């Protein structure tokens, strides 16, 4: 583990439920996920704190779910919800710290011991500085989970920034300057805000689905597009773009480039 703090509930407005299946839907917009989490939270908050009642509630929530998971192998847990009363912190409603003592995680889609010990690859693959930067720049439950779990996206954004700066991009410096941090947030927030993405495309960031429903990494078909690879393309893919012609690809590259330049300009000011 290279990250020195717990990525799941790091505080400061950030929280994550990605490995509980939060984003595992074709429509994983903030609106759709807020609605689902609110439904789960409301149902489980009025359920007596015993395994039988929670097991029944979990089954009911699974049956009522409108959308099917995008990747069937990645389970979507009905015990995920808002663990605060303002709807700002996503987390496990069956965790003893949330219930006040009783562990009800066995009623979810994994055994409690699995939930307790699991750490996703971001714990080992992000540096402490990169993780702190994501936490500071993405201080909300929706964006934080999307970004902290996409190591390739974070690294690719910072790599582009280093090329632009002609030197190292220092997370500590970016975090210490609010005007710079705001530009970093806008760059990372492209995960949510990037325009003209095809909503019907069966992709999740860099991944599409194979015939078995498993996630597989995507590539751009440069021969078909008739263009050469560019440094922005990793970020373009991580944002979920599926360009079908050179104009679309150029526009998405320019979007990424302009956001990276904005961070660089803010650092130089
Ligand atoms: S995906 Fe990673 S950071 Fe998010 S809740 Fe799971 S283990 Fe924690
Ligand atoms: S029971 Fe496990 S999988 Fe379900 S929300 Fe809690 S931590 Fe996530």
PDB file of C-alpha atoms and ligand atoms in Angstrom:
ATOM      1  CA  UNK A   1       0.000   0.000   0.000  1.00  0.00           C
ATOM      2  CA  UNK A   2       1.519   3.334  -1.040  1.00  0.00           C
ATOM      3  CA  UNK A   3      -1.353   5.513   0.160  1.00  0.00           C
ATOM      4  CA  UNK A   4      -1.011   6.388   3.845  1.00  0.00           C
ATOM      5  CA  UNK A   5      -4.696   7.069   4.571  1.00  0.00           C
ATOM      6  CA  UNK A   6      -7.937   5.164   4.086  1.00  0.00           C
ATOM      7  CA  UNK A   7      -9.288   5.998   0.665  1.00  0.00           C
ATOM      8  CA  UNK A   8     -12.895   4.868   1.262  1.00  0.00           C
ATOM      9  CA  UNK A   9     -13.930   7.444   3.869  1.00  0.00           C
ATOM     10  CA  UNK A  10     -11.088   9.977   3.925  1.00  0.00           C
ATOM     11  CA  UNK A  11     -13.214  12.896   5.161  1.00  0.00           C
ATOM     12  CA  UNK A  12     -13.336  16.429   3.820  1.00  0.00           C
ATOM     13  CA  UNK A  13     -16.505  15.667   1.860  1.00  0.00           C
ATOM     14  CA  UNK A  14     -15.041  12.712  -0.034  1.00  0.00           C
ATOM     15  CA  UNK A  15     -16.427   9.167   0.240  1.00  0.00           C
ATOM     16  CA  UNK A  16     -16.553   6.163  -2.066  1.00  0.00           C
ATOM     17  CA  UNK A  17     -18.726   3.136  -2.725  1.00  0.00           C
ATOM     18  CA  UNK A  18     -17.351   2.083  -6.111  1.00  0.00           C
ATOM     19  CA  UNK A  19     -16.392  -1.479  -5.114  1.00  0.00           C
ATOM     20  CA  UNK A  20     -19.921  -1.994  -3.736  1.00  0.00           C
ATOM     21  CA  UNK A  21     -21.091  -1.541  -7.337  1.00  0.00           C
ATOM     22  CA  UNK A  22     -22.193   2.089  -7.112  1.00  0.00           C
ATOM     23  CA  UNK A  23     -21.355   3.040 -10.709  1.00  0.00           C
ATOM     24  CA  UNK A  24     -22.066  -0.320 -12.309  1.00  0.00           C
ATOM     25  CA  UNK A  25     -24.905   0.910 -14.516  1.00  0.00           C
ATOM     26  CA  UNK A  26     -24.975   2.269 -18.022  1.00  0.00           C
ATOM     27  CA  UNK A  27     -26.716   5.347 -16.627  1.00  0.00           C
ATOM     28  CA  UNK A  28     -24.409   6.150 -13.739  1.00  0.00           C
ATOM     29  CA  UNK A  29     -25.278   9.849 -13.713  1.00  0.00           C
ATOM     30  CA  UNK A  30     -25.328  11.699 -10.403  1.00  0.00           C
ATOM     31  CA  UNK A  31     -29.132  11.962 -10.647  1.00  0.00           C
ATOM     32  CA  UNK A  32     -29.694   8.243 -11.222  1.00  0.00           C
ATOM     33  CA  UNK A  33     -27.324   7.189  -8.449  1.00  0.00           C
ATOM     34  CA  UNK A  34     -28.675   9.745  -5.984  1.00  0.00           C
ATOM     35  CA  UNK A  35     -32.154   8.338  -6.524  1.00  0.00           C
ATOM     36  CA  UNK A  36     -31.016   4.759  -6.021  1.00  0.00           C
ATOM     37  CA  UNK A  37     -28.997   5.547  -2.894  1.00  0.00           C
ATOM     38  CA  UNK A  38     -31.879   7.562  -1.446  1.00  0.00           C
ATOM     39  CA  UNK A  39     -34.281   4.637  -2.018  1.00  0.00           C
ATOM     40  CA  UNK A  40     -31.907   2.163  -0.361  1.00  0.00           C
ATOM     41  CA  UNK A  41     -31.216   4.514   2.532  1.00  0.00           C
ATOM     42  CA  UNK A  42     -34.901   5.190   3.206  1.00  0.00           C
ATOM     43  CA  UNK A  43     -35.803   1.470   3.116  1.00  0.00           C
ATOM     44  CA  UNK A  44     -32.961   0.371   5.394  1.00  0.00           C
ATOM     45  CA  UNK A  45     -33.320   3.240   7.873  1.00  0.00           C
ATOM     46  CA  UNK A  46     -36.806   2.036   8.742  1.00  0.00           C
ATOM     47  CA  UNK A  47     -35.754  -1.636   8.958  1.00  0.00           C
ATOM     48  CA  UNK A  48     -35.186  -3.181  12.416  1.00  0.00           C
ATOM     49  CA  UNK A  49     -31.508  -3.884  13.034  1.00  0.00           C
ATOM     50  CA  UNK A  50     -31.527  -7.664  12.746  1.00  0.00           C
ATOM     51  CA  UNK A  51     -30.215  -9.980  10.038  1.00  0.00           C
ATOM     52  CA  UNK A  52     -33.600 -11.413   9.092  1.00  0.00           C
ATOM     53  CA  UNK A  53     -35.216  -8.016   8.482  1.00  0.00           C
ATOM     54  CA  UNK A  54     -32.173  -6.716   6.613  1.00  0.00           C
ATOM     55  CA  UNK A  55     -31.960  -9.852   4.479  1.00  0.00           C
ATOM     56  CA  UNK A  56     -35.576  -9.379   3.464  1.00  0.00           C
ATOM     57  CA  UNK A  57     -35.087  -5.660   2.783  1.00  0.00           C
ATOM     58  CA  UNK A  58     -31.978  -6.382   0.702  1.00  0.00           C
ATOM     59  CA  UNK A  59     -33.864  -8.952  -1.414  1.00  0.00           C
ATOM     60  CA  UNK A  60     -36.718  -6.501  -1.910  1.00  0.00           C
ATOM     61  CA  UNK A  61     -34.362  -3.720  -2.991  1.00  0.00           C
ATOM     62  CA  UNK A  62     -32.636  -6.019  -5.484  1.00  0.00           C
ATOM     63  CA  UNK A  63     -35.977  -7.056  -6.983  1.00  0.00           C
ATOM     64  CA  UNK A  64     -37.177  -3.464  -7.263  1.00  0.00           C
ATOM     65  CA  UNK A  65     -34.055  -2.171  -8.998  1.00  0.00           C
ATOM     66  CA  UNK A  66     -34.916  -0.590 -12.362  1.00  0.00           C
ATOM     67  CA  UNK A  67     -31.612  -1.068 -14.189  1.00  0.00           C
ATOM     68  CA  UNK A  68     -29.442  -4.171 -14.613  1.00  0.00           C
ATOM     69  CA  UNK A  69     -25.735  -3.985 -13.781  1.00  0.00           C
ATOM     70  CA  UNK A  70     -23.544  -3.067 -16.707  1.00  0.00           C
ATOM     71  CA  UNK A  71     -20.933  -5.697 -15.814  1.00  0.00           C
ATOM     72  CA  UNK A  72     -22.813  -8.702 -14.363  1.00  0.00           C
ATOM     73  CA  UNK A  73     -19.674 -10.028 -12.654  1.00  0.00           C
ATOM     74  CA  UNK A  74     -19.407  -6.858 -10.547  1.00  0.00           C
ATOM     75  CA  UNK A  75     -22.018  -7.105  -7.816  1.00  0.00           C
ATOM     76  CA  UNK A  76     -24.185  -4.157  -6.864  1.00  0.00           C
ATOM     77  CA  UNK A  77     -24.947  -4.089  -3.156  1.00  0.00           C
ATOM     78  CA  UNK A  78     -28.315  -2.833  -1.888  1.00  0.00           C
ATOM     79  CA  UNK A  79     -26.758  -1.954   1.480  1.00  0.00           C
ATOM     80  CA  UNK A  80     -24.976   1.040   0.005  1.00  0.00           C
ATOM     81  CA  UNK A  81     -26.584   4.342   0.922  1.00  0.00           C
ATOM     82  CA  UNK A  82     -26.123   7.787   2.404  1.00  0.00           C
ATOM     83  CA  UNK A  83     -24.624   7.348   5.828  1.00  0.00           C
ATOM     84  CA  UNK A  84     -25.198  10.966   6.880  1.00  0.00           C
ATOM     85  CA  UNK A  85     -28.534  12.730   7.081  1.00  0.00           C
ATOM     86  CA  UNK A  86     -27.705  15.361   4.438  1.00  0.00           C
ATOM     87  CA  UNK A  87     -27.149  12.857   1.614  1.00  0.00           C
ATOM     88  CA  UNK A  88     -23.510  13.863   1.146  1.00  0.00           C
ATOM     89  CA  UNK A  89     -21.621  10.788   2.272  1.00  0.00           C
ATOM     90  CA  UNK A  90     -21.944   7.433   0.552  1.00  0.00           C
ATOM     91  CA  UNK A  91     -21.108   4.303   2.520  1.00  0.00           C
ATOM     92  CA  UNK A  92     -22.213   0.978   3.924  1.00  0.00           C
ATOM     93  CA  UNK A  93     -25.430   1.196   5.910  1.00  0.00           C
ATOM     94  CA  UNK A  94     -24.749  -2.238   7.441  1.00  0.00           C
ATOM     95  CA  UNK A  95     -21.334  -1.280   8.860  1.00  0.00           C
ATOM     96  CA  UNK A  96     -21.179  -1.399  12.684  1.00  0.00           C
ATOM     97  CA  UNK A  97     -20.043   2.239  12.819  1.00  0.00           C
ATOM     98  CA  UNK A  98     -23.225   3.204  10.956  1.00  0.00           C
ATOM     99  CA  UNK A  99     -25.707   0.915  12.700  1.00  0.00           C
ATOM    100  CA  UNK A 100     -24.296   1.761  16.125  1.00  0.00           C
ATOM    101  CA  UNK A 101     -22.730  -1.646  16.782  1.00  0.00           C
ATOM    102  CA  UNK A 102     -24.367  -4.528  14.944  1.00  0.00           C
ATOM    103  CA  UNK A 103     -22.613  -5.803  11.794  1.00  0.00           C
ATOM    104  CA  UNK A 104     -25.222  -6.423   9.090  1.00  0.00           C
ATOM    105  CA  UNK A 105     -22.866  -6.632   6.108  1.00  0.00           C
ATOM    106  CA  UNK A 106     -23.527 -10.364   5.689  1.00  0.00           C
ATOM    107  CA  UNK A 107     -26.941  -9.291   4.347  1.00  0.00           C
ATOM    108  CA  UNK A 108     -25.241  -7.605   1.387  1.00  0.00           C
ATOM    109  CA  UNK A 109     -23.744  -9.171  -1.726  1.00  0.00           C
ATOM    110  CA  UNK A 110     -20.478 -10.283  -0.072  1.00  0.00           C
ATOM    111  CA  UNK A 111     -19.547 -11.729   3.292  1.00  0.00           C
ATOM    112  CA  UNK A 112     -18.779  -9.195   6.002  1.00  0.00           C
ATOM    113  CA  UNK A 113     -15.160 -10.416   6.224  1.00  0.00           C
ATOM    114  CA  UNK A 114     -14.667  -9.630   2.508  1.00  0.00           C
ATOM    115  CA  UNK A 115     -16.078  -6.113   2.946  1.00  0.00           C
ATOM    116  CA  UNK A 116     -13.897  -5.562   6.007  1.00  0.00           C
ATOM    117  CA  UNK A 117     -10.606  -6.472   4.376  1.00  0.00           C
ATOM    118  CA  UNK A 118     -11.002  -5.433   0.739  1.00  0.00           C
ATOM    119  CA  UNK A 119      -8.824  -2.666  -0.656  1.00  0.00           C
ATOM    120  CA  UNK A 120      -9.013  -1.698  -4.311  1.00  0.00           C
ATOM    121  CA  UNK A 121      -5.928  -1.276  -6.558  1.00  0.00           C
ATOM    122  CA  UNK A 122      -5.903   2.504  -5.986  1.00  0.00           C
ATOM    123  CA  UNK A 123      -4.446   1.881  -2.513  1.00  0.00           C
ATOM    124  CA  UNK A 124      -1.316   0.479  -4.103  1.00  0.00           C
ATOM    125  CA  UNK A 125      -1.168   2.229  -7.437  1.00  0.00           C
ATOM    126  CA  UNK A 126      -1.708   5.872  -6.516  1.00  0.00           C
ATOM    127  CA  UNK A 127       0.955   7.806  -4.654  1.00  0.00           C
ATOM    128  CA  UNK A 128      -0.008   9.492  -1.420  1.00  0.00           C
ATOM    129  CA  UNK A 129       0.241  12.903  -3.095  1.00  0.00           C
ATOM    130  CA  UNK A 130      -1.982  11.872  -6.019  1.00  0.00           C
ATOM    131  CA  UNK A 131      -4.630  10.472  -3.654  1.00  0.00           C
ATOM    132  CA  UNK A 132      -4.553  13.596  -1.466  1.00  0.00           C
ATOM    133  CA  UNK A 133      -4.938  15.759  -4.545  1.00  0.00           C
ATOM    134  CA  UNK A 134      -8.028  13.796  -5.662  1.00  0.00           C
ATOM    135  CA  UNK A 135      -9.478  14.022  -2.157  1.00  0.00           C
ATOM    136  CA  UNK A 136      -8.947  17.796  -2.023  1.00  0.00           C
ATOM    137  CA  UNK A 137     -10.125  18.484  -5.587  1.00  0.00           C
ATOM    138  CA  UNK A 138     -13.117  16.125  -5.619  1.00  0.00           C
ATOM    139  CA  UNK A 139     -14.713  16.765  -2.258  1.00  0.00           C
ATOM    140  CA  UNK A 140     -18.052  15.164  -3.036  1.00  0.00           C
ATOM    141  CA  UNK A 141     -19.269  11.564  -2.965  1.00  0.00           C
ATOM    142  CA  UNK A 142     -20.127  11.303  -6.657  1.00  0.00           C
ATOM    143  CA  UNK A 143     -16.978  12.703  -8.237  1.00  0.00           C
ATOM    144  CA  UNK A 144     -14.503  11.386  -5.671  1.00  0.00           C
ATOM    145  CA  UNK A 145     -15.441   7.732  -6.243  1.00  0.00           C
ATOM    146  CA  UNK A 146     -15.295   8.108 -10.007  1.00  0.00           C
ATOM    147  CA  UNK A 147     -11.829   9.655  -9.928  1.00  0.00           C
ATOM    148  CA  UNK A 148     -10.081   7.880  -7.032  1.00  0.00           C
ATOM    149  CA  UNK A 149     -10.787   4.495  -8.628  1.00  0.00           C
ATOM    150  CA  UNK A 150      -9.507   5.503 -12.072  1.00  0.00           C
ATOM    151  CA  UNK A 151      -5.758   5.390 -11.534  1.00  0.00           C
ATOM    152  CA  UNK A 152      -5.042   5.624 -15.238  1.00  0.00           C
ATOM    153  CA  UNK A 153      -7.092   8.813 -15.523  1.00  0.00           C
ATOM    154  CA  UNK A 154      -5.350  10.506 -12.580  1.00  0.00           C
ATOM    155  CA  UNK A 155      -1.906   9.525 -13.819  1.00  0.00           C
ATOM    156  CA  UNK A 156      -2.673  10.527 -17.411  1.00  0.00           C
ATOM    157  CA  UNK A 157      -3.993  13.954 -16.344  1.00  0.00           C
ATOM    158  CA  UNK A 158      -0.897  14.619 -14.255  1.00  0.00           C
ATOM    159  CA  UNK A 159       1.384  13.366 -17.042  1.00  0.00           C
ATOM    160  CA  UNK A 160      -0.190  15.847 -19.469  1.00  0.00           C
ATOM    161  CA  UNK A 161       0.246  18.582 -16.897  1.00  0.00           C
ATOM    162  CA  UNK A 162       3.928  17.725 -16.491  1.00  0.00           C
ATOM    163  CA  UNK A 163       4.442  17.946 -20.244  1.00  0.00           C
ATOM    164  CA  UNK A 164       2.697  21.302 -20.267  1.00  0.00           C
ATOM    165  CA  UNK A 165       4.784  22.564 -17.331  1.00  0.00           C
ATOM    166  CA  UNK A 166       8.011  21.043 -18.630  1.00  0.00           C
ATOM    167  CA  UNK A 167       8.660  19.765 -15.092  1.00  0.00           C
ATOM    168  CA  UNK A 168       7.068  18.014 -12.129  1.00  0.00           C
ATOM    169  CA  UNK A 169       3.457  18.616 -11.125  1.00  0.00           C
ATOM    170  CA  UNK A 170       3.554  18.836  -7.326  1.00  0.00           C
ATOM    171  CA  UNK A 171       0.278  17.860  -5.619  1.00  0.00           C
ATOM    172  CA  UNK A 172       1.252  19.729  -2.410  1.00  0.00           C
ATOM    173  CA  UNK A 173       1.610  22.989  -4.344  1.00  0.00           C
ATOM    174  CA  UNK A 174      -1.701  22.485  -6.159  1.00  0.00           C
ATOM    175  CA  UNK A 175      -3.506  21.739  -2.887  1.00  0.00           C
ATOM    176  CA  UNK A 176      -2.010  24.740  -1.125  1.00  0.00           C
ATOM    177  CA  UNK A 177      -3.368  27.215  -3.688  1.00  0.00           C
ATOM    178  CA  UNK A 178      -7.189  27.367  -3.877  1.00  0.00           C
ATOM    179  CA  UNK A 179      -7.220  29.000  -7.326  1.00  0.00           C
ATOM    180  CA  UNK A 180      -5.044  26.169  -8.685  1.00  0.00           C
ATOM    181  CA  UNK A 181      -7.087  23.508  -6.907  1.00  0.00           C
ATOM    182  CA  UNK A 182     -10.234  24.883  -8.564  1.00  0.00           C
ATOM    183  CA  UNK A 183      -8.694  24.289 -12.002  1.00  0.00           C
ATOM    184  CA  UNK A 184      -7.638  20.754 -10.984  1.00  0.00           C
ATOM    185  CA  UNK A 185     -11.208  20.111  -9.881  1.00  0.00           C
ATOM    186  CA  UNK A 186     -12.507  21.260 -13.268  1.00  0.00           C
ATOM    187  CA  UNK A 187     -10.041  18.915 -14.977  1.00  0.00           C
ATOM    188  CA  UNK A 188     -11.025  15.891 -12.848  1.00  0.00           C
ATOM    189  CA  UNK A 189     -14.714  16.878 -13.017  1.00  0.00           C
ATOM    190  CA  UNK A 190     -14.648  16.222 -16.774  1.00  0.00           C
ATOM    191  CA  UNK A 191     -15.545  12.694 -15.651  1.00  0.00           C
ATOM    192  CA  UNK A 192     -18.980  14.149 -14.967  1.00  0.00           C
ATOM    193  CA  UNK A 193     -19.186  17.206 -17.181  1.00  0.00           C
ATOM    194  CA  UNK A 194     -17.497  16.274 -20.474  1.00  0.00           C
ATOM    195  CA  UNK A 195     -20.035  17.060 -23.218  1.00  0.00           C
ATOM    196  CA  UNK A 196     -21.132  15.136 -26.329  1.00  0.00           C
ATOM    197  CA  UNK A 197     -20.462  11.643 -25.010  1.00  0.00           C
ATOM    198  CA  UNK A 198     -22.680   8.976 -26.497  1.00  0.00           C
ATOM    199  CA  UNK A 199     -25.085   7.995 -23.699  1.00  0.00           C
ATOM    200  CA  UNK A 200     -26.044   4.822 -25.565  1.00  0.00           C
ATOM    201  CA  UNK A 201     -22.463   3.550 -25.810  1.00  0.00           C
ATOM    202  CA  UNK A 202     -21.907   0.514 -23.607  1.00  0.00           C
ATOM    203  CA  UNK A 203     -18.727   1.819 -22.040  1.00  0.00           C
ATOM    204  CA  UNK A 204     -17.526   2.749 -18.596  1.00  0.00           C
ATOM    205  CA  UNK A 205     -14.601   5.126 -18.988  1.00  0.00           C
ATOM    206  CA  UNK A 206     -11.766   3.135 -20.485  1.00  0.00           C
ATOM    207  CA  UNK A 207     -13.754  -0.128 -20.469  1.00  0.00           C
ATOM    208  CA  UNK A 208     -16.280  -1.777 -22.701  1.00  0.00           C
ATOM    209  CA  UNK A 209     -17.955  -5.158 -22.233  1.00  0.00           C
ATOM    210  CA  UNK A 210     -17.014  -8.464 -23.830  1.00  0.00           C
ATOM    211  CA  UNK A 211     -19.533 -11.157 -24.862  1.00  0.00           C
ATOM    212  CA  UNK A 212     -19.487 -12.616 -21.351  1.00  0.00           C
ATOM    213  CA  UNK A 213     -20.211  -9.214 -19.838  1.00  0.00           C
ATOM    214  CA  UNK A 214     -16.705  -8.803 -18.422  1.00  0.00           C
ATOM    215  CA  UNK A 215     -14.969  -5.395 -18.567  1.00  0.00           C
ATOM    216  CA  UNK A 216     -12.305  -5.139 -21.281  1.00  0.00           C
ATOM    217  CA  UNK A 217      -9.996  -2.155 -21.899  1.00  0.00           C
ATOM    218  CA  UNK A 218     -10.830  -0.117 -25.010  1.00  0.00           C
ATOM    219  CA  UNK A 219      -8.493   1.255 -27.645  1.00  0.00           C
ATOM    220  CA  UNK A 220      -9.027   3.924 -30.268  1.00  0.00           C
ATOM    221  CA  UNK A 221      -9.052   2.559 -33.805  1.00  0.00           C
ATOM    222  CA  UNK A 222      -6.539   4.976 -35.349  1.00  0.00           C
ATOM    223  CA  UNK A 223      -6.600   3.255 -38.735  1.00  0.00           C
ATOM    224  CA  UNK A 224     -10.352   3.665 -38.997  1.00  0.00           C
ATOM    225  CA  UNK A 225     -10.226   7.223 -37.661  1.00  0.00           C
ATOM    226  CA  UNK A 226      -7.367   8.084 -40.026  1.00  0.00           C
ATOM    227  CA  UNK A 227      -5.367   9.954 -37.362  1.00  0.00           C
ATOM    228  CA  UNK A 228      -2.232   9.408 -35.301  1.00  0.00           C
ATOM    229  CA  UNK A 229      -2.212   8.788 -31.558  1.00  0.00           C
ATOM    230  CA  UNK A 230      -1.886  11.846 -29.315  1.00  0.00           C
ATOM    231  CA  UNK A 231      -0.878  12.258 -25.640  1.00  0.00           C
ATOM    232  CA  UNK A 232      -4.442  13.252 -24.670  1.00  0.00           C
ATOM    233  CA  UNK A 233      -5.947   9.969 -25.852  1.00  0.00           C
ATOM    234  CA  UNK A 234      -5.649   8.103 -22.539  1.00  0.00           C
ATOM    235  CA  UNK A 235      -7.723  10.796 -20.862  1.00  0.00           C
ATOM    236  CA  UNK A 236     -10.155  10.881 -23.794  1.00  0.00           C
ATOM    237  CA  UNK A 237     -10.767   7.139 -23.332  1.00  0.00           C
ATOM    238  CA  UNK A 238     -11.046   7.394 -19.535  1.00  0.00           C
ATOM    239  CA  UNK A 239     -13.741  10.035 -20.027  1.00  0.00           C
ATOM    240  CA  UNK A 240     -15.810   7.503 -21.961  1.00  0.00           C
ATOM    241  CA  UNK A 241     -15.563   9.129 -25.383  1.00  0.00           C
ATOM    242  CA  UNK A 242     -16.233   6.827 -28.319  1.00  0.00           C
ATOM    243  CA  UNK A 243     -15.215   9.023 -31.290  1.00  0.00           C
ATOM    244  CA  UNK A 244     -16.375   7.776 -34.661  1.00  0.00           C
ATOM    245  CA  UNK A 245     -14.654  10.424 -36.788  1.00  0.00           C
ATOM    246  CA  UNK A 246     -11.530  12.618 -36.556  1.00  0.00           C
ATOM    247  CA  UNK A 247     -13.536  15.783 -35.788  1.00  0.00           C
ATOM    248  CA  UNK A 248     -15.069  14.220 -32.687  1.00  0.00           C
ATOM    249  CA  UNK A 249     -11.681  12.968 -31.535  1.00  0.00           C
ATOM    250  CA  UNK A 250     -10.006  16.364 -32.108  1.00  0.00           C
ATOM    251  CA  UNK A 251     -12.770  18.118 -30.147  1.00  0.00           C
ATOM    252  CA  UNK A 252     -12.380  15.793 -27.162  1.00  0.00           C
ATOM    253  CA  UNK A 253      -8.581  16.156 -27.247  1.00  0.00           C
ATOM    254  CA  UNK A 254      -8.931  19.946 -27.304  1.00  0.00           C
ATOM    255  CA  UNK A 255     -11.287  19.818 -24.324  1.00  0.00           C
ATOM    256  CA  UNK A 256      -8.707  17.887 -22.314  1.00  0.00           C
ATOM    257  CA  UNK A 257      -5.853  20.103 -23.498  1.00  0.00           C
ATOM    258  CA  UNK A 258      -7.671  23.312 -22.554  1.00  0.00           C
ATOM    259  CA  UNK A 259      -8.339  22.032 -19.026  1.00  0.00           C
ATOM    260  CA  UNK A 260      -4.713  20.960 -18.563  1.00  0.00           C
ATOM    261  CA  UNK A 261      -3.519  24.354 -19.811  1.00  0.00           C
ATOM    262  CA  UNK A 262      -5.826  26.062 -17.324  1.00  0.00           C
ATOM    263  CA  UNK A 263      -4.099  24.255 -14.447  1.00  0.00           C
ATOM    264  CA  UNK A 264      -0.694  25.119 -15.871  1.00  0.00           C
ATOM    265  CA  UNK A 265      -1.641  28.805 -16.245  1.00  0.00           C
ATOM    266  CA  UNK A 266      -2.963  28.932 -12.682  1.00  0.00           C
ATOM    267  CA  UNK A 267       0.293  27.421 -11.403  1.00  0.00           C
ATOM    268  CA  UNK A 268       2.358  29.955 -13.327  1.00  0.00           C
ATOM    269  CA  UNK A 269       0.345  32.992 -12.134  1.00  0.00           C
TER     270      UNK A 269
HETATM  271  S1  LIG B   1     -13.370   1.300  -4.564  1.00  0.00           S
HETATM  272 FE1  LIG B   1     -11.524   1.481  -3.288  1.00  0.00          FE
HETATM  273  S2  LIG B   1     -11.650   3.531  -2.355  1.00  0.00           S
HETATM  274 FE2  LIG B   1     -13.693   3.003  -3.144  1.00  0.00          FE
HETATM  275  S3  LIG B   1     -14.767   2.103  -1.390  1.00  0.00           S
HETATM  276 FE3  LIG B   1     -13.843   0.415  -2.549  1.00  0.00          FE
HETATM  277  S4  LIG B   1     -11.845   0.044  -1.600  1.00  0.00           S
HETATM  278 FE4  LIG B   1     -12.567   2.049  -0.910  1.00  0.00          FE
HETATM  279  S1  LIG B   2     -22.235  -4.891   2.679  1.00  0.00           S
HETATM  280 FE1  LIG B   2     -20.203  -4.831   1.751  1.00  0.00          FE
HETATM  281  S2  LIG B   2     -20.605  -4.621  -0.460  1.00  0.00           S
HETATM  282 FE2  LIG B   2     -22.485  -4.081   0.647  1.00  0.00          FE
HETATM  283  S3  LIG B   2     -22.410  -1.840   0.887  1.00  0.00           S
HETATM  284 FE3  LIG B   2     -21.551  -2.795   2.721  1.00  0.00          FE
HETATM  285  S4  LIG B   2     -19.345  -2.825   2.332  1.00  0.00           S
HETATM  286 FE4  LIG B   2     -20.354  -2.548   0.352  1.00  0.00          FE
END
